[in-house]
Tab-separated table of C-alpha atoms and ligand atoms in Angstrom:
chain	number	residue	atom	x	y	z
A	1	MET	CA	47.199	4.615	-3.103
A	2	ALA	CA	46.544	1.733	-0.735
A	3	ALA	CA	46.212	4.161	2.160
A	4	LYS	CA	43.662	6.182	0.208
A	5	SER	CA	41.419	3.231	-0.630
A	6	ALA	CA	41.404	2.113	3.040
A	7	LYS	CA	39.876	5.479	4.025
A	8	THR	CA	36.504	5.298	5.676
A	9	ILE	CA	33.381	6.950	4.351
A	10	PHE	CA	30.153	7.998	6.034
A	11	VAL	CA	26.866	6.517	4.867
A	12	CYS	CA	23.339	7.675	5.738
A	13	ASN	CA	21.401	4.902	7.471
A	14	GLU	CA	18.118	6.065	6.003
A	15	CYS	CA	18.804	6.605	2.312
A	16	GLY	CA	22.312	5.301	1.619
A	17	PHE	CA	23.806	8.712	0.762
A	18	GLU	CA	27.624	8.563	0.919
A	19	SER	CA	29.848	11.388	2.127
A	20	SER	CA	33.537	11.777	2.931
A	21	LYS	CA	32.725	13.539	6.216
A	22	TRP	CA	30.200	13.067	8.998
A	23	ASN	CA	26.996	15.122	8.755
A	24	GLY	CA	24.484	15.852	11.474
A	25	LYS	CA	21.718	16.056	8.910
A	26	CYS	CA	21.663	14.101	5.668
A	27	PRO	CA	21.695	16.507	2.684
A	28	GLU	CA	19.798	13.924	0.629
A	29	CYS	CA	16.889	12.769	2.828
A	30	ASN	CA	17.147	15.319	5.697
A	31	ALA	CA	17.363	12.605	8.360
A	32	TRP	CA	19.110	13.673	11.584
A	33	ASN	CA	22.017	11.806	13.115
A	34	SER	CA	21.841	9.046	10.539
A	35	PHE	CA	25.480	8.911	9.400
A	36	GLU	CA	27.578	5.890	10.140
A	37	GLU	CA	31.254	5.357	9.463
A	38	THR	CA	32.075	2.449	7.204
A	39	THR	CA	34.914	1.136	5.038
A	40	PRO	CA	34.023	1.029	1.361
A	41	LYS	CA	34.542	-2.200	-0.538
A	42	ILE	CA	37.746	-2.117	-2.582
A	43	ILE	CA	36.976	-2.868	-6.204
A	44	PRO	CA	39.865	-4.598	-8.085
A	45	LYS	CA	41.514	-2.194	-10.504
A	46	THR	CA	41.058	-4.526	-13.465
A	47	ALA	CA	37.292	-4.736	-12.959
A	48	ALA	CA	36.943	-1.019	-12.418
A	49	LYS	CA	38.870	-0.235	-15.570
A	50	ALA	CA	37.064	-2.694	-17.833
A	51	ALA	CA	35.694	-0.812	-20.823
A	52	PRO	CA	32.058	-1.355	-21.843
A	53	GLY	CA	31.767	-4.426	-24.018
A	54	SER	CA	35.178	-5.764	-23.024
A	55	VAL	CA	35.592	-9.063	-21.211
A	56	GLY	CA	35.358	-8.448	-17.449
A	57	VAL	CA	37.324	-10.205	-14.724
A	58	GLY	CA	34.633	-12.866	-14.425
A	59	GLY	CA	34.717	-13.716	-18.151
A	60	ALA	CA	32.036	-12.963	-20.705
A	61	ALA	CA	28.464	-13.925	-19.864
A	62	GLN	CA	26.689	-16.328	-22.175
A	63	THR	CA	24.085	-14.671	-24.376
A	64	PHE	CA	20.739	-16.004	-25.636
A	65	SER	CA	18.235	-14.733	-28.161
A	66	LEU	CA	14.793	-13.929	-26.724
A	67	LYS	CA	13.364	-16.978	-28.533
A	68	GLU	CA	15.853	-19.305	-26.873
A	69	VAL	CA	14.949	-18.244	-23.340
A	70	GLY	CA	12.299	-20.631	-22.073
A	71	THR	CA	9.519	-19.859	-19.614
A	72	THR	CA	7.821	-22.731	-17.923
A	73	ASP	CA	4.128	-22.391	-17.223
A	74	ASP	CA	4.377	-23.812	-13.757
A	75	ILE	CA	6.465	-21.090	-12.173
A	76	ARG	CA	3.857	-19.645	-9.837
A	77	TYR	CA	2.716	-21.160	-6.548
A	78	ASP	CA	-0.764	-20.577	-5.258
A	79	THR	CA	-0.277	-19.089	-1.766
A	80	GLY	CA	-3.746	-20.180	-0.680
A	81	VAL	CA	-4.654	-16.552	0.060
A	82	GLY	CA	-6.513	-15.057	-2.892
A	83	GLU	CA	-5.836	-11.453	-1.935
A	84	LEU	CA	-2.080	-12.131	-1.688
A	85	ASN	CA	-2.057	-13.979	-5.023
A	86	ARG	CA	-3.759	-10.994	-6.603
A	87	VAL	CA	-1.137	-8.541	-5.309
A	88	LEU	CA	1.697	-10.846	-6.362
A	89	GLY	CA	0.312	-10.810	-9.902
A	90	GLY	CA	-1.292	-14.265	-9.858
A	91	GLY	CA	0.777	-16.245	-7.373
A	92	LEU	CA	4.236	-16.614	-5.934
A	93	VAL	CA	7.008	-16.812	-8.541
A	94	LYS	CA	9.756	-19.378	-7.942
A	95	GLY	CA	13.122	-17.792	-7.240
A	96	SER	CA	11.676	-14.373	-6.408
A	97	LEU	CA	12.725	-12.235	-3.463
A	98	ILE	CA	9.773	-10.399	-1.964
A	99	LEU	CA	9.980	-7.648	0.611
A	100	LEU	CA	6.917	-7.310	2.852
A	101	GLY	CA	7.036	-3.924	4.569
A	102	GLY	CA	4.769	-2.413	7.162
A	103	GLU	CA	4.601	-0.706	10.543
A	104	PRO	CA	5.251	-2.815	13.632
A	105	GLY	CA	2.112	-4.662	14.719
A	106	ILE	CA	0.270	-4.253	11.418
A	107	GLY	CA	0.224	-8.038	10.879
A	108	LYS	CA	3.196	-9.009	8.688
A	109	SER	CA	4.227	-12.033	10.767
A	110	THR	CA	0.577	-13.034	11.088
A	111	LEU	CA	0.003	-12.934	7.317
A	112	LEU	CA	3.123	-14.956	6.536
A	113	LEU	CA	2.449	-17.554	9.212
A	114	GLN	CA	-1.092	-17.861	7.914
A	115	ILE	CA	0.046	-18.634	4.380
A	116	CYS	CA	2.163	-21.425	5.894
A	117	GLY	CA	-1.116	-23.049	6.897
A	118	LYS	CA	-2.927	-22.407	3.629
A	119	PHE	CA	-0.121	-23.364	1.269
A	120	ASN	CA	-0.350	-26.645	-0.598
A	121	SER	CA	0.595	-29.186	2.099
A	122	ALA	CA	2.890	-31.037	-0.314
A	123	LEU	CA	5.265	-28.061	-0.266
A	124	SER	CA	7.711	-27.454	2.560
A	125	ILE	CA	8.222	-24.051	4.178
A	126	LEU	CA	11.115	-22.771	6.266
A	127	TYR	CA	10.258	-19.913	8.624
A	128	ILE	CA	13.325	-18.211	10.063
A	129	SER	CA	12.575	-15.700	12.772
A	130	GLY	CA	15.078	-13.302	14.262
A	131	GLU	CA	12.405	-11.598	16.368
A	132	GLU	CA	10.419	-14.257	18.117
A	133	SER	CA	11.326	-17.448	19.929
A	134	LEU	CA	10.128	-20.785	18.568
A	135	ARG	CA	7.698	-20.996	21.480
A	136	GLN	CA	6.138	-17.660	20.561
A	137	ILE	CA	5.764	-18.748	16.942
A	138	LYS	CA	4.206	-22.019	18.041
A	139	LEU	CA	1.684	-20.184	20.236
A	140	ARG	CA	0.765	-17.876	17.374
A	141	ALA	CA	0.490	-20.804	14.958
A	142	LYS	CA	-1.844	-22.538	17.390
A	143	ARG	CA	-3.993	-19.456	17.650
A	144	LEU	CA	-4.125	-19.129	13.859
A	145	GLY	CA	-4.883	-22.825	13.417
A	146	VAL	CA	-1.724	-23.446	11.385
A	147	ALA	CA	-0.875	-27.123	11.502
A	148	ASN	CA	1.397	-27.692	8.533
A	149	GLU	CA	3.506	-30.823	9.027
A	150	LYS	CA	6.020	-29.574	6.520
A	151	LEU	CA	6.602	-26.248	8.241
A	152	LEU	CA	10.129	-25.978	9.650
A	153	LEU	CA	10.946	-23.252	12.160
A	154	ALA	CA	14.287	-21.747	13.060
A	155	SER	CA	15.231	-18.910	15.369
A	156	CYS	CA	18.366	-17.266	14.039
A	157	ASN	CA	19.939	-13.822	13.627
A	158	ASP	CA	22.856	-14.747	11.426
A	159	ALA	CA	22.137	-14.255	7.728
A	160	ASP	CA	24.933	-16.575	6.633
A	161	SER	CA	23.771	-19.449	8.783
A	162	ALA	CA	20.151	-18.725	7.785
A	163	SER	CA	21.253	-19.064	4.170
A	164	ASP	CA	23.152	-22.272	4.994
A	165	THR	CA	20.008	-23.640	6.643
A	166	VAL	CA	18.088	-22.920	3.435
A	167	PHE	CA	20.754	-24.697	1.353
A	168	ALA	CA	20.746	-27.678	3.739
A	169	ASN	CA	16.948	-28.098	3.835
A	170	LYS	CA	16.043	-26.957	0.309
A	171	PRO	CA	12.476	-25.963	1.232
A	172	ASP	CA	9.951	-24.847	-1.385
A	173	ILE	CA	9.448	-21.441	0.215
A	174	VAL	CA	11.383	-19.408	2.794
A	175	ILE	CA	10.272	-16.656	5.174
A	176	ILE	CA	12.802	-14.376	6.888
A	177	ASP	CA	11.266	-12.355	9.726
A	178	SER	CA	12.782	-9.724	9.670
A	179	ILE	CA	15.661	-8.407	7.565
A	180	GLN	CA	16.436	-5.759	10.218
A	181	THR	CA	17.250	-8.458	12.788
A	182	MET	CA	19.683	-10.269	10.484
A	183	HIS	CA	23.431	-9.825	10.774
A	184	THR	CA	26.410	-10.856	8.664
A	185	GLU	CA	30.130	-10.754	9.408
A	186	ASN	CA	30.833	-9.487	5.907
A	187	ALA	CA	29.461	-6.032	6.639
A	188	ASN	CA	30.047	-3.362	9.249
A	189	GLY	CA	27.601	-1.927	11.703
A	190	THR	CA	24.890	-3.316	13.912
A	191	SER	CA	21.803	-5.252	12.752
A	192	GLY	CA	19.421	-2.973	10.924
A	193	SER	CA	22.133	-0.562	9.759
A	194	ILE	CA	22.391	0.252	6.081
A	195	SER	CA	25.458	-1.879	5.377
A	196	GLN	CA	24.032	-4.870	7.255
A	197	VAL	CA	20.592	-4.674	5.643
A	198	ARG	CA	22.113	-4.280	2.179
A	199	GLU	CA	24.519	-7.187	2.568
A	200	CYS	CA	21.952	-9.485	4.187
A	201	THR	CA	19.481	-8.717	1.384
A	202	ASN	CA	22.185	-9.660	-1.120
A	203	ILE	CA	22.803	-12.948	0.690
A	204	PHE	CA	19.119	-13.873	0.465
A	205	MET	CA	18.944	-12.687	-3.141
A	206	ARG	CA	21.766	-15.057	-4.074
A	207	THR	CA	20.103	-17.871	-2.119
A	208	ALA	CA	16.750	-17.329	-3.851
A	209	LYS	CA	18.302	-17.206	-7.329
A	210	THR	CA	20.707	-20.125	-6.816
A	211	LEU	CA	18.097	-22.523	-5.423
A	212	ASN	CA	15.217	-21.040	-7.443
A	213	ILE	CA	12.957	-20.766	-4.411
A	214	PRO	CA	10.818	-17.799	-3.374
A	215	ILE	CA	11.965	-15.929	-0.256
A	216	PHE	CA	9.822	-13.471	1.712
A	217	LEU	CA	11.727	-10.822	3.657
A	218	VAL	CA	9.866	-8.907	6.327
A	219	GLY	CA	10.971	-5.271	6.535
A	220	HIS	CA	10.059	-2.665	9.100
A	221	VAL	CA	8.891	0.755	8.162
A	222	ASN	CA	10.344	3.941	9.616
A	223	LYS	CA	8.464	6.982	10.859
A	224	ASP	CA	7.893	8.415	7.386
A	225	GLY	CA	6.357	5.241	6.029
A	226	GLY	CA	9.399	4.220	3.942
A	227	ILE	CA	10.949	0.813	4.452
A	228	ALA	CA	13.634	1.229	7.112
A	229	GLY	CA	17.073	0.712	5.684
A	230	PRO	CA	18.555	1.698	2.397
A	231	LYS	CA	16.547	2.472	-0.698
A	232	VAL	CA	18.998	0.163	-2.410
A	233	MET	CA	17.210	-2.780	-0.778
A	234	GLU	CA	14.095	-1.947	-2.775
A	235	HIS	CA	16.207	-2.019	-5.941
A	236	ILE	CA	17.606	-5.465	-5.170
A	237	VAL	CA	14.354	-7.302	-4.455
A	238	ASP	CA	11.869	-8.439	-7.128
A	239	ALA	CA	8.754	-7.195	-5.402
A	240	VAL	CA	7.970	-4.751	-2.609
A	241	LEU	CA	4.637	-5.295	-0.887
A	242	GLN	CA	3.410	-2.769	1.622
A	243	PHE	CA	1.007	-3.664	4.351
A	244	GLU	CA	-0.919	-0.594	5.419
A	245	GLY	CA	-3.791	0.239	7.654
A	246	ASP	CA	-5.058	2.612	10.255
A	247	LYS	CA	-4.460	1.315	13.774
A	248	ASN	CA	-7.979	2.460	14.702
A	249	TYR	CA	-9.590	0.218	12.117
A	250	THR	CA	-9.289	-3.503	11.615
A	251	TYR	CA	-8.896	-3.245	7.842
A	252	ARG	CA	-5.498	-3.734	6.238
A	253	ILE	CA	-4.508	-3.053	2.651
A	254	LEU	CA	-1.703	-4.951	0.949
A	255	ARG	CA	-0.257	-2.969	-1.927
A	256	ALA	CA	2.495	-3.755	-4.411
A	257	ALA	CA	4.923	-0.816	-4.592
A	258	LYS	CA	7.098	-2.700	-7.056
A	259	ASN	CA	6.563	-6.003	-8.822
A	260	ARG	CA	8.791	-7.477	-11.484
A	261	TYR	CA	6.222	-10.209	-12.152
A	262	GLY	CA	2.931	-8.361	-12.176
A	263	SER	CA	1.036	-5.114	-12.033
A	264	THR	CA	1.494	-2.670	-9.178
A	265	ASN	CA	-2.133	-1.686	-9.564
A	266	GLU	CA	-3.562	-4.496	-7.506
A	267	ILE	CA	-4.405	-4.310	-3.836
A	268	GLY	CA	-5.484	-6.959	-1.355
A	269	VAL	CA	-7.863	-6.150	1.473
A	270	PHE	CA	-7.802	-7.968	4.812
A	271	GLU	CA	-9.476	-7.654	8.154
A	272	MET	CA	-7.642	-8.390	11.412
A	273	THR	CA	-9.837	-10.701	13.482
A	274	ASP	CA	-9.375	-12.747	16.667
A	275	SER	CA	-8.211	-15.659	14.567
A	276	GLY	CA	-5.814	-13.748	12.337
A	277	LEU	CA	-6.277	-11.964	9.037
A	278	ALA	CA	-9.419	-12.659	7.063
A	279	GLU	CA	-9.652	-11.890	3.361
A	280	VAL	CA	-12.146	-9.227	2.331
A	281	PRO	CA	-13.103	-10.052	-1.250
A	282	ASN	CA	-15.888	-7.457	-1.277
A	283	PRO	CA	-14.426	-4.301	0.359
A	284	SER	CA	-17.173	-1.938	-0.863
A	285	LYS	CA	-19.817	-3.925	0.966
A	286	VAL	CA	-17.808	-3.776	4.187
A	287	MET	CA	-17.169	-0.035	3.854
A	288	LEU	CA	-20.876	0.647	3.421
A	289	GLU	CA	-22.053	-1.440	6.358
A	290	GLY	CA	-24.194	0.445	8.850
A	291	ARG	CA	-25.113	3.169	6.371
A	292	ALA	CA	-28.373	4.976	7.100
A	293	PRO	CA	-30.089	6.349	3.970
A	294	ASN	CA	-32.007	9.233	5.456
A	295	ILE	CA	-29.236	11.238	7.072
A	296	SER	CA	-28.262	14.559	5.534
A	297	GLY	CA	-24.593	15.290	4.800
A	298	ASN	CA	-23.808	11.842	3.430
A	299	CYS	CA	-22.884	10.701	-0.058
A	300	VAL	CA	-21.243	7.525	-1.340
A	301	ALA	CA	-17.995	7.975	-3.272
A	302	CYS	CA	-16.037	5.561	-5.417
A	303	VAL	CA	-12.251	5.545	-5.117
A	304	MET	CA	-9.978	3.503	-7.335
A	305	GLU	CA	-7.422	1.533	-5.347
A	306	GLY	CA	-5.239	0.466	-8.237
A	307	SER	CA	-7.606	-1.131	-10.726
A	308	ARG	CA	-10.158	-1.889	-8.040
A	309	PRO	CA	-13.139	0.386	-7.401
A	310	ILE	CA	-14.085	0.701	-3.731
A	311	LEU	CA	-17.218	2.437	-2.543
A	312	THR	CA	-17.011	4.375	0.667
A	313	GLU	CA	-19.155	6.925	2.412
A	314	VAL	CA	-18.282	10.606	2.680
A	315	GLN	CA	-19.833	12.401	5.639
A	316	ALA	CA	-20.062	16.140	6.120
A	317	LEU	CA	-21.394	18.038	9.087
A	318	VAL	CA	-21.987	21.766	8.943
A	319	THR	CA	-22.820	23.757	12.068
A	320	LYS	CA	-23.107	27.434	12.982
A	321	SER	CA	-19.740	28.767	14.049
A	322	THR	CA	-19.270	30.875	17.148
A	323	ALA	CA	-15.544	31.415	16.657
A	324	ASN	CA	-13.817	34.160	14.674
A	325	TYR	CA	-12.277	31.528	12.462
A	326	PRO	CA	-14.701	28.772	11.535
A	327	ALA	CA	-13.409	25.198	11.889
A	328	ARG	CA	-12.367	23.236	8.813
A	329	ILE	CA	-11.720	19.706	9.963
A	330	GLY	CA	-11.357	16.756	7.621
A	331	THR	CA	-10.021	13.226	8.026
A	332	GLY	CA	-9.108	10.950	5.148
A	333	LEU	CA	-8.725	13.627	2.484
A	334	PRO	CA	-6.081	16.158	1.415
A	335	PHE	CA	-6.748	19.181	3.568
A	336	GLY	CA	-6.225	21.768	0.813
A	337	ARG	CA	-8.870	20.047	-1.299
A	338	LEU	CA	-11.597	20.779	1.266
A	339	GLY	CA	-10.679	24.481	1.262
A	340	ILE	CA	-10.767	24.633	-2.546
A	341	LEU	CA	-14.143	22.892	-2.717
A	342	LEU	CA	-15.676	25.240	-0.142
A	343	ALA	CA	-14.416	28.195	-2.183
A	344	VAL	CA	-15.839	26.753	-5.422
A	345	LEU	CA	-19.207	26.043	-3.766
A	346	GLU	CA	-19.334	29.631	-2.518
A	347	LYS	CA	-18.329	31.291	-5.763
A	348	ARG	CA	-20.071	29.007	-8.267
A	349	ALA	CA	-23.070	27.639	-6.401
A	350	GLY	CA	-23.829	30.454	-3.949
A	351	LEU	CA	-23.328	28.441	-0.753
A	352	TYR	CA	-21.749	30.494	2.023
A	353	PHE	CA	-19.596	28.686	4.545
A	354	SER	CA	-17.870	31.674	6.180
A	355	ARG	CA	-20.062	31.494	9.318
A	356	LEU	CA	-20.160	27.723	9.384
A	357	ASP	CA	-17.909	25.095	10.954
A	358	VAL	CA	-17.266	22.261	8.504
A	359	PHE	CA	-16.363	18.703	9.507
A	360	VAL	CA	-15.697	15.979	6.962
A	361	ASN	CA	-15.041	12.311	7.517
A	362	ILE	CA	-14.366	9.396	5.168
A	363	ILE	CA	-15.648	6.165	6.633
A	364	GLY	CA	-13.540	3.016	7.037
A	365	GLY	CA	-10.007	4.397	6.826
A	366	ILE	CA	-10.081	4.764	3.032
A	367	ARG	CA	-8.535	7.970	1.724
A	368	LEU	CA	-10.226	10.290	-0.728
A	369	ASP	CA	-6.983	11.453	-2.363
A	370	GLU	CA	-8.276	11.103	-5.908
A	371	PRO	CA	-9.798	14.213	-7.558
A	372	ALA	CA	-12.668	11.884	-8.551
A	373	GLY	CA	-13.834	12.167	-4.941
A	374	ASP	CA	-14.634	15.894	-5.350
A	375	LEU	CA	-18.213	15.467	-6.516
A	376	SER	CA	-19.245	13.125	-3.697
A	377	LEU	CA	-17.718	15.534	-1.185
A	378	ALA	CA	-19.554	18.473	-2.780
A	379	VAL	CA	-22.850	16.519	-2.716
A	380	ALA	CA	-22.279	15.692	0.963
A	381	LEU	CA	-21.561	19.370	1.761
A	382	ILE	CA	-24.606	20.618	-0.161
A	383	SER	CA	-26.748	17.982	1.549
A	384	ALA	CA	-25.394	19.124	4.931
A	385	VAL	CA	-26.021	22.820	4.258
A	386	TYR	CA	-29.653	22.276	3.165
A	387	ASP	CA	-30.138	19.464	5.679
A	388	LYS	CA	-31.624	17.308	2.928
A	389	PRO	CA	-30.516	13.681	2.481
A	390	ILE	CA	-29.525	12.706	-1.058
A	391	ASP	CA	-30.924	9.197	-0.514
A	392	THR	CA	-34.318	7.916	0.563
A	393	GLU	CA	-35.475	4.415	1.502
A	394	ASN	CA	-35.756	3.490	-2.183
A	395	VAL	CA	-33.055	5.620	-3.774
A	396	SER	CA	-29.337	5.161	-3.191
A	397	THR	CA	-26.823	7.413	-4.903
A	398	MET	CA	-23.156	7.211	-5.755
A	399	ALA	CA	-21.278	10.216	-7.168
A	400	PHE	CA	-17.878	10.738	-8.703
A	401	GLY	CA	-16.160	13.410	-10.778
A	402	GLU	CA	-13.515	16.073	-10.503
A	403	ILE	CA	-14.626	19.643	-9.849
A	404	GLY	CA	-12.711	22.431	-11.582
A	405	LEU	CA	-12.315	25.912	-10.125
A	406	GLY	CA	-15.061	27.151	-12.443
A	407	GLY	CA	-17.476	24.694	-10.856
A	408	GLU	CA	-17.398	22.488	-13.958
A	409	ILE	CA	-17.535	18.720	-13.529
A	410	ARG	CA	-14.625	17.003	-15.239
A	411	ASN	CA	-14.209	13.477	-16.418
A	412	VAL	CA	-12.096	10.975	-14.478
A	413	PRO	CA	-10.622	7.587	-15.456
A	414	SER	CA	-12.417	4.242	-15.001
A	415	ALA	CA	-15.962	5.694	-15.081
A	416	ALA	CA	-17.487	2.431	-16.318
A	417	GLY	CA	-15.712	0.393	-13.619
A	418	ARG	CA	-16.967	2.704	-10.897
A	419	ILE	CA	-20.560	2.621	-12.163
A	420	ARG	CA	-20.407	-1.175	-12.472
A	421	GLU	CA	-19.323	-1.450	-8.826
A	422	ALA	CA	-22.274	0.739	-7.743
A	423	GLU	CA	-24.626	-1.379	-9.842
A	424	ARG	CA	-23.216	-4.584	-8.363
A	425	LEU	CA	-23.881	-3.314	-4.856
A	426	GLY	CA	-27.476	-2.459	-5.687
A	427	PHE	CA	-27.246	1.340	-5.980
A	428	SER	CA	-30.067	2.907	-7.940
A	429	ARG	CA	-28.355	5.957	-9.458
A	430	CYS	CA	-24.983	7.569	-10.153
A	431	ILE	CA	-24.207	11.262	-10.530
A	432	VAL	CA	-21.382	11.397	-13.055
A	433	PRO	CA	-19.500	13.883	-15.286
A	434	LYS	CA	-21.365	14.242	-18.589
A	435	ALA	CA	-18.124	13.637	-20.506
A	436	CYS	CA	-18.044	10.017	-19.378
A	437	LEU	CA	-21.135	9.249	-21.501
A	438	ASN	CA	-18.667	8.714	-24.365
A	439	GLU	CA	-17.703	5.464	-22.697
A	440	LYS	CA	-19.735	2.288	-22.789
A	441	LEU	CA	-21.549	2.404	-19.456
A	442	PRO	CA	-23.590	-0.249	-17.630
A	443	LYS	CA	-27.315	-0.108	-18.437
A	444	GLY	CA	-28.907	-1.385	-15.235
A	445	ILE	CA	-28.538	1.787	-13.191
A	446	GLU	CA	-29.856	5.334	-13.594
A	447	ILE	CA	-27.134	7.721	-14.749
A	448	ILE	CA	-27.399	11.436	-13.961
A	449	PRO	CA	-24.830	13.220	-16.156
A	450	ILE	CA	-23.941	16.755	-15.075
A	451	THR	CA	-21.600	19.434	-16.345
A	452	HIS	CA	-21.714	21.985	-13.514
A	453	ILE	CA	-21.923	21.883	-9.730
A	454	ASN	CA	-25.144	23.978	-9.899
A	455	GLU	CA	-26.960	20.980	-11.297
A	456	VAL	CA	-26.480	19.153	-7.995
A	457	LEU	CA	-28.686	21.823	-6.379
A	458	GLY	CA	-31.389	20.844	-8.863
A	459	ILE	CA	-31.105	17.202	-7.786
A	460	PHE	CA	-31.817	18.344	-4.219
A	461	GLY	CA	-34.740	20.405	-5.499
A	462	VAL	CA	-33.056	23.691	-4.579
A	463	ILE	CA	-33.061	26.536	-7.094
A	464	HIS	CA	-29.773	28.382	-7.504
A	465	THR	CA	-30.296	32.099	-7.165
B	1	TYD	P1	2.076	-9.090	13.899
B	1	TYD	O1	1.818	-10.030	12.809
B	1	TYD	O2	2.908	-9.562	15.048
B	1	TYD	O3	2.675	-7.736	13.369
B	1	TYD	P2	4.064	-7.430	12.691
B	1	TYD	O4	4.734	-8.724	12.409
B	1	TYD	O5	3.672	-6.664	11.457
B	1	TYD	O6	4.821	-6.581	13.642
B	1	TYD	O7	0.649	-8.601	14.389
B	1	TYD	C1	0.437	-8.357	15.699
B	1	TYD	C2	-0.885	-7.685	15.896
B	1	TYD	O8	-1.961	-8.382	15.351
B	1	TYD	C3	-1.091	-7.607	17.358
B	1	TYD	O9	-1.273	-6.255	17.685
B	1	TYD	C4	-2.290	-8.418	17.655
B	1	TYD	C5	-2.963	-8.616	16.349
B	1	TYD	N1	-3.513	-9.966	16.158
B	1	TYD	C6	-4.877	-10.143	16.154
B	1	TYD	O10	-5.644	-9.203	16.315
B	1	TYD	N2	-5.379	-11.402	15.941
B	1	TYD	C7	-4.586	-12.494	15.779
B	1	TYD	O11	-5.080	-13.606	15.594
B	1	TYD	C8	-3.163	-12.285	15.796
B	1	TYD	C9	-2.226	-13.440	15.624
B	1	TYD	C10	-2.680	-11.021	15.983
B	2	MG	MG1	6.477	-9.507	13.327
C-alpha cells in the first residue's frame, strides 16, 4: 500500500490535468509537451475516510448564524486609482488575494508601482519582486514619480521567506511580482511549474487571510491569453483582474474575470504614457478623437464593455475588385459576422458586393464582438457603397442594433445607456431598433427607430429597388 501511494503521477503544466502516464499532448487542454512528473500529496487515511458531517481530523469548525457574522464598513481601501477601484468593486478589500494577469510588457508592474505612490501615505506597502532588482524598481519609481516613504522593497524568489517578510513587517498591502518567479521547497518542479505556482499561491492565500491584508499577485499570461499556470490558481484567489490591450495602441483595459467582492461587469481604461499609466475616465471621447464627419464609409457604434457604454468608430472601405475572389478584410470584429452582413445586405437590401473588395476597421483597438454592432457596420458599408457620408458638419449619428438574417433590426440590451452616452458626447441622432422604444429613452437626442435594414437606405436618401 505504501509503495502504491509513493507512485508518481504526471500533471499538465497548463491546465492541471492529472494522468498516471506521460502524454505528449494533454487530452484536456491540448497543450504539447506540458506533462511533468510529480509525487502526489499523501492524504491521511482518517481524513480521506471521514464521512460527510462527521468530525474531521482537525476537529469540527465553529458555526455561526448569518446574523452573527459581522461586516465592518471600513473593509475597503481606496487605491487612489479610480479605474482600479471601479474594477475591484469599490476599492481594495482587506484580506483579499488578487491576481493581476496580463501579457509581458502590458504594464502590470507599472500599474502596481503607481498605486504605491497614490495610496494613502499613512498606509505601508511591501513590494516583493522576483523579476527586477531593487535598483530597477527604484529607477522605475523615479520615472513614475512614486515617492512613498512607507514603501518597502524586497527582491526575493522564495515564497516562504517572502511570506515571513510579510509576517515580520505587517504592511497594510503587499505586492508579489510575479507568482511565476516564486519558489517553495514544499513543492516539486521549477519556478512557474504547476505544482510550484499552486503551492506558492496557497502560501500567499494563507498569509493574506491570517494577517487580513490584501495581497496582489502578478501572473503572466500564456500564448492563448489564459493565465500561465494551473486553472486551480484562479479558483484559489478572490479576484482575477486581466490587463489587456493591443500592443499597437496605447490604451489598456483592466477587466475583472472573477471577483468575490464585486461585479465582473466593470472595466477600467488606461493609457500608457511617458510617465506611466494615465486613467481614461471618458473612453468614448478618446476613441472618437480625430473623427472627420464628411467621410463616407464611417459610422459610430456603441459597444458595452461590461456595464459601460463606449462609443467607437466603424470604418468601411469598398473598392472595385480585380481578383477572382474579392477581398474581405476586417480587424476588430468576428470575421464570420462580416460575411453574414454582406450576404444580408445583398439579399435584403439589394447591395451587391461580389465584385467589390471590402475592408473594415474598428478604431482604437476596441472589438465589435457584440451583435449590437451589426447596424453600425451595415450603415458604414452602405455609406461606403453609395459614397455618401452619414454625417454632415451639423449632424452626427450613432447606430446600434442586431441584424437578423431576414434583414430585420432586433433589439439589444442597454439601449437607454447607449443612447445616453451618445447624448452626453453631443451626438445629434441615434439609429436604433424600433423595439427599444418600449424602454424609457433620453429625450435630448433625435431617435430614428427602424425595423428593417432597407430603412437605412432611406436615411441616405437612396430608394430601394
Ligand atoms: P511593465 O509594467 O514592465 O509590464 P509588465 O510588468 O506587465 O511586464 O511595462 C513595461 C512597458 O511599459 C514597457 O514596454 C515600457 C512601457 N512604459 C511606458 O511606456 N511608460 C512608463 O512610464 C513606463 C514605466 C513603462
Ligand atoms: Mg513586470
